[in-house]
Short mmCIF file of C-alpha atoms and ligand atoms in Angstrom, two decimals:
data_model
loop_
_atom_site.label_atom_id
_atom_site.label_comp_id
_atom_site.label_asym_id
_atom_site.label_seq_id
_atom_site.Cartn_x
_atom_site.Cartn_y
_atom_site.Cartn_z
CA MET A 844 85.35 100.29 112.75
CA PRO A 845 82.31 100.09 110.23
CA VAL A 846 82.00 96.45 108.12
CA GLY A 847 82.62 96.88 104.35
CA THR A 848 81.87 92.86 103.46
CA ALA A 849 82.37 93.14 99.60
CA GLY A 850 84.49 96.38 99.21
CA THR A 851 81.95 98.54 100.52
CA VAL A 852 80.33 99.40 103.51
CA LYS A 853 76.77 98.77 102.38
CA ALA A 854 75.03 101.38 101.25
CA VAL A 855 77.33 104.61 102.06
CA SER A 856 79.97 105.79 99.95
CA GLN A 857 83.42 106.34 100.49
CA ASP A 858 83.39 110.23 100.67
CA ILE A 859 80.48 109.86 103.08
CA LEU A 860 82.73 107.62 105.23
CA GLU A 861 85.44 110.13 105.24
CA ASP A 862 82.93 112.76 106.14
CA LEU A 863 81.45 110.74 109.12
CA GLY A 864 84.89 110.13 110.61
CA ALA A 865 85.52 106.48 109.83
CA GLN A 866 89.31 106.15 110.12
CA ILE A 867 89.40 102.37 109.34
CA ILE A 868 86.85 99.62 107.69
CA LEU A 869 86.96 96.00 107.25
CA GLY A 870 86.93 93.64 104.54
CA ASN A 871 86.33 90.19 104.41
CA THR A 872 88.30 87.79 102.92
CA TYR A 873 85.78 85.32 102.24
CA HIS A 874 83.77 87.49 100.42
CA LEU A 875 86.56 89.53 98.31
CA TYR A 876 88.14 85.87 97.66
CA LEU A 877 85.16 84.77 95.99
CA ARG A 878 84.11 87.73 94.52
CA PRO A 879 85.87 89.84 92.55
CA GLY A 880 88.82 87.34 93.28
CA HIS A 881 91.76 88.60 95.20
CA GLU A 882 94.10 88.17 92.20
CA LEU A 883 92.28 90.69 90.17
CA VAL A 884 92.03 93.08 93.13
CA ARG A 885 95.99 92.64 93.21
CA LYS A 886 96.04 93.30 89.74
CA LEU A 887 94.09 96.82 90.09
CA GLY A 888 96.66 97.83 92.82
CA GLY A 889 95.38 96.55 95.90
CA LEU A 890 91.72 97.25 97.63
CA HIS A 891 92.75 100.34 98.63
CA LYS A 892 93.10 101.39 95.16
CA PHE A 893 90.16 99.08 93.64
CA MET A 894 87.89 100.49 96.35
CA SER A 895 89.38 104.39 96.51
CA TRP A 896 90.11 104.30 99.79
CA GLU A 897 93.36 105.88 101.36
CA ARG A 898 92.70 105.33 105.16
CA ALA A 899 93.06 102.34 106.83
CA LEU A 900 91.97 98.81 105.87
CA LEU A 901 91.73 95.65 108.37
CA THR A 902 90.76 92.26 106.41
CA ASP A 903 89.76 89.22 108.26
CA SER A 904 91.01 85.92 108.04
CA GLY A 905 88.17 84.56 106.24
CA GLY A 906 87.75 81.66 108.81
CA PHE A 907 84.58 83.38 110.83
CA GLN A 908 82.73 83.37 107.15
CA VAL A 909 83.57 80.03 106.48
CA PHE A 910 82.00 78.89 109.56
CA SER A 911 78.94 80.95 109.15
CA LEU A 912 78.71 80.89 105.25
CA SER A 913 79.74 78.18 103.68
CA GLU A 914 78.53 74.99 103.12
CA LEU A 915 79.78 71.04 103.71
CA ARG A 916 82.98 72.83 105.53
CA LYS A 917 85.77 70.52 106.77
CA VAL A 918 88.03 71.53 109.30
CA LYS A 919 91.25 69.26 109.36
CA GLU A 920 94.97 70.57 110.53
CA GLU A 921 95.83 71.23 107.35
CA GLY A 922 93.15 73.99 107.12
CA VAL A 923 89.22 74.49 105.81
CA SER A 924 87.85 72.85 102.89
CA PHE A 925 84.17 74.54 101.98
CA ARG A 926 82.13 74.91 99.11
CA SER A 927 80.64 78.80 98.13
CA HIS A 928 77.85 79.55 98.93
CA LEU A 929 77.40 81.28 95.33
CA ASP A 930 77.94 78.42 93.19
CA GLY A 931 78.94 75.58 95.26
CA THR A 932 82.70 75.63 93.91
CA SER A 933 84.75 73.88 96.52
CA HIS A 934 87.89 75.84 97.81
CA LEU A 935 90.79 75.36 100.76
CA PHE A 936 91.59 77.75 103.12
CA THR A 937 94.52 77.11 105.06
CA PRO A 938 96.71 79.61 107.11
CA GLU A 939 99.04 80.01 104.48
CA ARG A 940 96.60 80.65 101.52
CA SER A 941 94.68 83.25 104.08
CA MET A 942 97.93 85.06 104.44
CA GLU A 943 98.17 85.26 100.22
CA ILE A 944 94.59 86.42 99.90
CA GLN A 945 94.97 88.61 102.37
CA ILE A 946 98.32 90.20 101.52
CA ALA A 947 97.27 90.19 97.86
CA LEU A 948 93.75 92.63 98.66
CA GLY A 949 96.55 94.39 100.48
CA ALA A 950 95.13 95.49 103.98
CA ASP A 951 96.80 97.56 106.66
CA ILE A 952 96.02 94.78 109.02
CA VAL A 953 96.09 91.16 108.24
CA MET A 954 94.32 88.79 110.97
CA ALA A 955 95.79 85.11 111.48
CA PHE A 956 94.06 82.33 110.40
CA ASP A 957 91.85 80.96 113.36
CA GLU A 958 88.73 78.65 114.01
CA CYS A 959 85.94 80.23 115.55
CA THR A 960 84.85 77.44 118.22
CA GLU A 961 81.23 76.89 118.24
CA HIS A 962 79.24 77.85 121.13
CA PRO A 963 78.26 75.41 123.24
CA ALA A 964 81.19 73.76 122.95
CA GLU A 965 82.48 71.19 125.50
CA ARG A 966 85.77 72.15 127.66
CA GLU A 967 87.92 69.49 125.86
CA ARG A 968 86.60 70.60 121.91
CA ALA A 969 87.37 74.43 123.28
CA ARG A 970 90.89 73.29 123.78
CA THR A 971 91.21 71.13 120.71
CA SER A 972 90.10 73.91 118.56
CA MET A 973 92.24 76.79 120.77
CA GLU A 974 95.32 74.68 120.18
CA MET A 975 94.56 74.42 116.61
CA THR A 976 94.50 78.34 116.27
CA LEU A 977 97.71 78.16 117.86
CA ARG A 978 99.37 76.24 115.41
CA TRP A 979 97.40 77.54 112.50
CA ALA A 980 98.91 81.55 114.30
CA LYS A 981 102.53 80.40 113.79
CA ARG A 982 102.12 78.94 110.18
CA SER A 983 100.25 82.46 109.71
CA LYS A 984 103.41 84.28 111.01
CA ASP A 985 105.64 82.52 109.37
CA TYR A 986 104.02 82.35 105.87
CA PHE A 987 103.06 86.71 106.94
CA GLU A 988 107.08 87.24 107.78
CA ALA A 989 108.28 85.78 104.67
CA HIS A 990 105.64 87.76 102.03
CA LYS A 991 104.56 90.46 103.30
CA HIS A 992 106.65 92.73 101.06
CA GLU A 993 104.05 91.28 98.09
CA CYS A 994 101.66 93.56 98.90
CA PRO A 995 100.16 95.40 96.13
CA TRP A 996 101.74 98.91 97.89
CA THR A 997 105.33 99.07 98.64
CA ASP A 998 105.06 102.10 100.91
CA ARG A 999 101.47 104.18 102.28
CA GLU A 1000 102.51 107.86 103.45
CA ILE A 1001 99.72 108.30 106.37
CA GLY A 1002 98.90 111.95 107.57
CA LYS A 1003 96.89 112.25 110.73
CA SER A 1004 93.40 112.34 109.05
CA GLY A 1005 94.33 108.84 107.98
CA ASP A 1006 94.88 110.02 104.20
CA ARG A 1007 97.66 109.46 102.01
CA VAL A 1008 99.75 112.41 101.95
CA ILE A 1009 100.12 113.19 97.72
CA GLY A 1010 103.16 114.92 96.75
CA LYS A 1011 104.69 115.61 100.33
CA THR A 1012 107.80 113.60 100.94
CA GLU A 1013 110.47 114.50 103.07
CA GLU A 1014 112.36 116.62 100.87
CA SER A 1015 109.65 118.74 99.54
CA VAL A 1016 108.01 119.83 103.05
CA PRO A 1017 108.35 123.33 102.79
CA ALA A 1018 110.54 124.86 105.29
CA GLN A 1019 108.45 127.05 107.37
CA PRO A 1020 107.14 127.06 110.66
CA GLY A 1021 104.93 124.27 111.23
CA ALA A 1022 106.64 122.46 108.49
CA ALA A 1023 108.07 120.15 111.45
CA ALA A 1024 104.50 119.43 112.88
CA VAL A 1025 102.85 118.38 109.65
CA HIS A 1026 106.30 116.07 108.73
CA ASP A 1027 106.05 114.67 112.80
CA SER A 1028 102.40 113.63 111.41
CA ILE A 1029 103.21 111.93 108.36
CA THR A 1030 103.53 108.20 108.97
CA LYS A 1031 105.21 105.85 106.07
CA LEU A 1032 103.83 102.43 106.39
CA THR A 1033 106.11 99.75 104.32
CA ALA A 1034 104.07 96.28 105.13
CA PRO A 1035 101.08 95.61 106.90
CA ALA A 1036 100.93 94.32 110.58
CA LEU A 1037 99.72 90.65 111.61
CA PHE A 1038 97.43 90.53 114.57
CA GLY A 1039 97.20 87.48 116.61
CA ILE A 1040 93.92 85.64 117.60
CA VAL A 1041 93.06 84.71 121.15
CA GLN A 1042 90.56 81.82 121.27
CA GLY A 1043 89.40 79.27 123.81
CA GLY A 1044 85.59 79.37 124.24
CA MET A 1045 83.62 80.04 126.81
CA TYR A 1046 86.91 79.07 129.45
CA ALA A 1047 88.29 81.74 131.31
CA ASP A 1048 91.44 79.77 131.72
CA LEU A 1049 91.88 78.66 128.05
CA ARG A 1050 91.26 82.22 127.22
CA ARG A 1051 94.25 83.16 129.67
CA GLU A 1052 96.11 80.33 128.37
CA SER A 1053 95.75 81.01 124.63
CA ALA A 1054 96.43 84.72 125.09
CA GLU A 1055 99.39 83.62 127.13
CA ARG A 1056 100.90 81.60 124.26
CA THR A 1057 99.73 84.22 121.31
CA VAL A 1058 101.48 86.87 123.30
CA GLU A 1059 104.74 84.68 123.44
CA MET A 1060 104.59 84.22 119.29
CA ASP A 1061 104.70 88.30 119.43
CA PHE A 1062 102.51 89.90 116.98
CA PRO A 1063 101.83 94.12 117.05
CA GLY A 1064 98.39 93.70 118.11
CA TYR A 1065 96.01 90.93 119.57
CA ALA A 1066 92.37 90.18 118.71
CA ILE A 1067 90.13 88.25 120.75
CA GLY A 1068 87.55 86.15 118.51
CA GLY A 1069 85.15 83.91 119.01
CA LEU A 1070 82.74 85.79 121.54
CA SER A 1071 79.34 87.47 120.70
CA VAL A 1072 78.34 83.88 119.30
CA GLY A 1073 75.20 83.39 121.30
CA GLU A 1074 76.78 83.65 124.94
CA SER A 1075 75.23 85.99 127.79
CA ARG A 1076 76.69 89.41 127.48
CA ALA A 1077 77.77 88.80 131.31
CA LYS A 1078 79.78 85.90 129.72
CA THR A 1079 81.22 87.99 127.01
CA MET A 1080 82.63 90.71 129.65
CA ASP A 1081 84.00 88.09 131.75
CA MET A 1082 86.16 86.28 128.80
CA ILE A 1083 87.16 89.58 127.61
CA ALA A 1084 88.57 91.17 131.29
CA ALA A 1085 89.95 87.62 131.82
CA VAL A 1086 92.11 87.81 127.98
CA LEU A 1087 92.96 92.04 128.90
CA GLU A 1088 94.67 90.93 132.32
CA ILE A 1089 96.91 89.18 129.63
CA LEU A 1090 97.73 91.34 126.30
CA PRO A 1091 99.91 93.73 126.79
CA LYS A 1092 98.52 97.34 127.09
CA ASP A 1093 101.11 98.95 124.70
CA LYS A 1094 99.26 97.28 121.69
CA PRO A 1095 95.84 97.63 120.12
CA ARG A 1096 93.45 95.54 121.88
CA TYR A 1097 90.34 94.49 119.48
CA VAL A 1098 87.25 92.64 120.22
CA MET A 1099 86.04 91.26 116.93
CA GLY A 1100 82.15 91.34 115.91
CA VAL A 1101 80.69 93.44 118.75
CA GLY A 1102 78.24 94.92 119.50
CA TYR A 1103 75.25 97.45 120.97
CA PRO A 1104 76.28 101.28 122.00
CA GLU A 1105 76.44 100.54 125.23
CA GLU A 1106 78.38 97.54 124.77
CA ILE A 1107 82.03 98.97 123.22
CA VAL A 1108 81.47 101.97 125.86
CA GLN A 1109 81.69 99.33 128.30
CA TYR A 1110 84.24 97.30 126.51
CA ALA A 1111 86.45 100.46 126.26
CA ALA A 1112 86.48 101.38 129.45
CA MET A 1113 87.93 97.94 130.08
CA GLY A 1114 90.48 98.68 127.97
CA VAL A 1115 89.75 97.44 124.72
CA ASP A 1116 90.90 99.85 121.62
CA MET A 1117 89.49 98.47 118.65
CA MET A 1118 85.96 96.53 117.61
CA ASP A 1119 83.88 95.84 114.46
CA CYS A 1120 80.08 95.31 114.11
CA VAL A 1121 77.91 94.59 111.36
CA LEU A 1122 74.66 95.98 113.63
CA PRO A 1123 75.02 99.73 112.45
CA THR A 1124 74.27 98.91 108.99
CA ARG A 1125 72.79 95.53 109.32
CA ALA A 1126 70.07 97.24 111.55
CA ALA A 1127 69.84 99.94 109.55
CA ARG A 1128 68.68 98.53 106.67
CA HIS A 1129 66.12 96.51 108.32
CA GLY A 1130 65.08 100.36 109.95
CA LEU A 1131 66.13 100.36 113.14
CA LEU A 1132 67.85 103.11 114.31
CA PHE A 1133 70.47 103.93 117.24
CA THR A 1134 69.59 107.14 119.13
CA SER A 1135 70.52 109.38 122.40
CA GLU A 1136 67.13 107.84 123.44
CA GLY A 1137 67.51 104.27 122.55
CA ARG A 1138 66.70 102.12 119.57
CA ILE A 1139 64.07 103.70 116.88
CA ASN A 1140 62.22 101.04 114.59
CA ILE A 1141 61.43 103.90 111.83
CA LYS A 1142 58.50 101.68 110.47
CA ASN A 1143 56.15 102.29 113.24
CA ALA A 1144 53.52 104.45 112.91
CA ARG A 1145 53.95 106.23 115.24
CA TYR A 1146 56.26 107.95 113.40
CA ALA A 1147 54.21 108.73 110.44
CA GLN A 1148 53.45 112.48 111.23
CA ASP A 1149 56.95 112.68 113.61
CA GLN A 1150 58.75 115.97 112.52
CA ARG A 1151 61.75 115.59 114.76
CA PRO A 1152 65.08 113.98 113.55
CA ALA A 1153 65.74 110.76 113.87
CA ASP A 1154 68.02 111.95 116.92
CA PRO A 1155 67.00 114.90 118.01
CA LYS A 1156 70.77 114.88 119.86
CA CYS A 1157 72.66 114.39 116.50
CA ALA A 1158 73.86 115.89 114.69
CA CYS A 1159 74.62 114.01 111.13
CA ARG A 1160 73.97 115.13 107.79
CA VAL A 1161 70.78 112.86 107.97
CA CYS A 1162 69.52 114.21 111.85
CA ALA A 1163 70.24 117.55 110.03
CA ARG A 1164 67.83 117.56 107.28
CA TYR A 1165 65.34 114.88 107.80
CA THR A 1166 62.42 114.33 109.31
CA ARG A 1167 61.49 111.10 111.36
CA ALA A 1168 57.85 110.86 108.62
CA TYR A 1169 59.85 111.38 105.91
CA LEU A 1170 62.50 108.19 106.83
CA ARG A 1171 59.79 106.38 108.03
CA HIS A 1172 57.45 107.08 104.44
CA LEU A 1173 61.16 105.92 102.36
CA PHE A 1174 61.40 102.94 104.68
CA VAL A 1175 57.78 101.88 103.78
CA SER A 1176 57.98 102.01 100.39
CA ALA A 1177 60.69 99.98 100.32
CA GLU A 1178 63.03 102.96 98.68
CA PRO A 1179 66.35 102.73 98.36
CA LEU A 1180 67.16 105.95 100.17
CA ALA A 1181 65.87 104.67 103.26
CA GLY A 1182 69.15 101.88 103.74
CA VAL A 1183 71.63 105.12 103.08
CA LEU A 1184 69.63 107.27 105.48
CA ASN A 1185 69.44 104.90 108.21
CA THR A 1186 72.82 103.69 107.67
CA VAL A 1187 74.62 107.11 107.40
CA HIS A 1188 72.85 107.84 110.97
CA ASN A 1189 73.60 104.62 112.62
CA LEU A 1190 77.18 104.52 111.62
CA ALA A 1191 77.47 108.87 112.91
CA PHE A 1192 75.79 107.27 115.84
CA TYR A 1193 78.42 105.02 116.69
CA LEU A 1194 81.63 107.08 115.43
CA ASP A 1195 79.91 110.07 117.73
CA THR A 1196 79.93 107.45 120.80
CA MET A 1197 83.67 106.13 119.88
CA ARG A 1198 84.49 109.70 120.18
CA SER A 1199 83.03 110.55 123.11
CA VAL A 1200 84.90 107.71 124.75
CA ARG A 1201 88.71 109.05 123.37
CA HIS A 1202 87.64 112.23 124.69
CA ALA A 1203 87.06 111.18 127.89
CA ILE A 1204 89.94 108.92 128.13
CA THR A 1205 91.44 112.00 127.02
CA LEU A 1206 90.00 114.11 130.20
CA GLY A 1207 90.20 110.66 132.46
CA ASP A 1208 87.06 110.39 132.98
CA LEU A 1209 84.83 107.93 131.67
CA SER A 1210 82.13 107.95 134.13
CA GLY A 1211 80.05 109.96 132.47
CA ILE A 1212 79.79 107.81 129.66
CA LEU A 1213 79.23 104.98 131.72
CA SER A 1214 76.52 106.21 133.29
CA GLY A 1215 74.60 106.38 129.57
CA GLY A 1216 75.91 110.23 128.95
CA VAL A 1217 76.89 109.25 125.49
CA SER A 1218 75.70 112.06 123.35
ZN1 LIG B 1054 71.96 111.37 112.88
#
């Protein structure tokens, strides 16, 4: 899932995201709450309408950004008080408030309010934090269930591509061969879904306990949070493996905030269904491109006369049209187009990687992909 922090995947327009095949993108609750404000977004019809994006949207709980961006935060049982990184004003996020904001934004998937345990954390600290996340999950669910129908859309009809079905209701589907198939591919959504989040620091037994008790609350999907916070990759994998043993296989399992292309392939092979990361977009704006031949830093002088595309194996619109020499020129000249083109390629590479993973899963053989044959 590409990350669209403030109602935009930085540097890329929505029509290009559709062309790239992005089925779902993220919005960040903390940013949208501070600017332009969730009440304004609700008034304008919700985030889908505001940003003209008919496909799926997921909003995070706001907790992670509070921990990473805001100043003078204070965590209590009630919630987290903090000062805005924009203007220093005081705010309070509680599980109820996070649900209220996410429902107002109108995401399809809403995340429970959790505490991202800092790393490193002593065992007792990780347990205390995990216990609070469990209490906050219950409060999130109670508020969400009572208010989920207040989201700005009351029903969304989604076609197979993820786009809203316009003018095709049950009655208006033409009675002709294939019509049943068209009808079958339309999903009608009446309310968002709330996902629970597993925490527990870097302790496998705490992770397992957090997963068991979150599953007892019966969410339609589960996320594994608090990873990729400075621990080793082996540790990340251990934590994911421990939790996947517990989380039901027939519900979406989402690892938050990962990772490099080779990591997301590994996690998908372990049974993870969803991942999000700012890496492809953020790295692109710093001139770092992910390719089938590894990472390249486009500002490097060696590309000044390189007539090859960023990735000779990539079929994206950037690789089809521009040379490394031109991409390097744009980047070293600080042209805004550099960020656009680099981001489009990196997102294409990530989304192609996941398409390859899905294809391999369909064929029942992930071995080729795991040995590096991504594209
Ligand atoms: Zn490309």
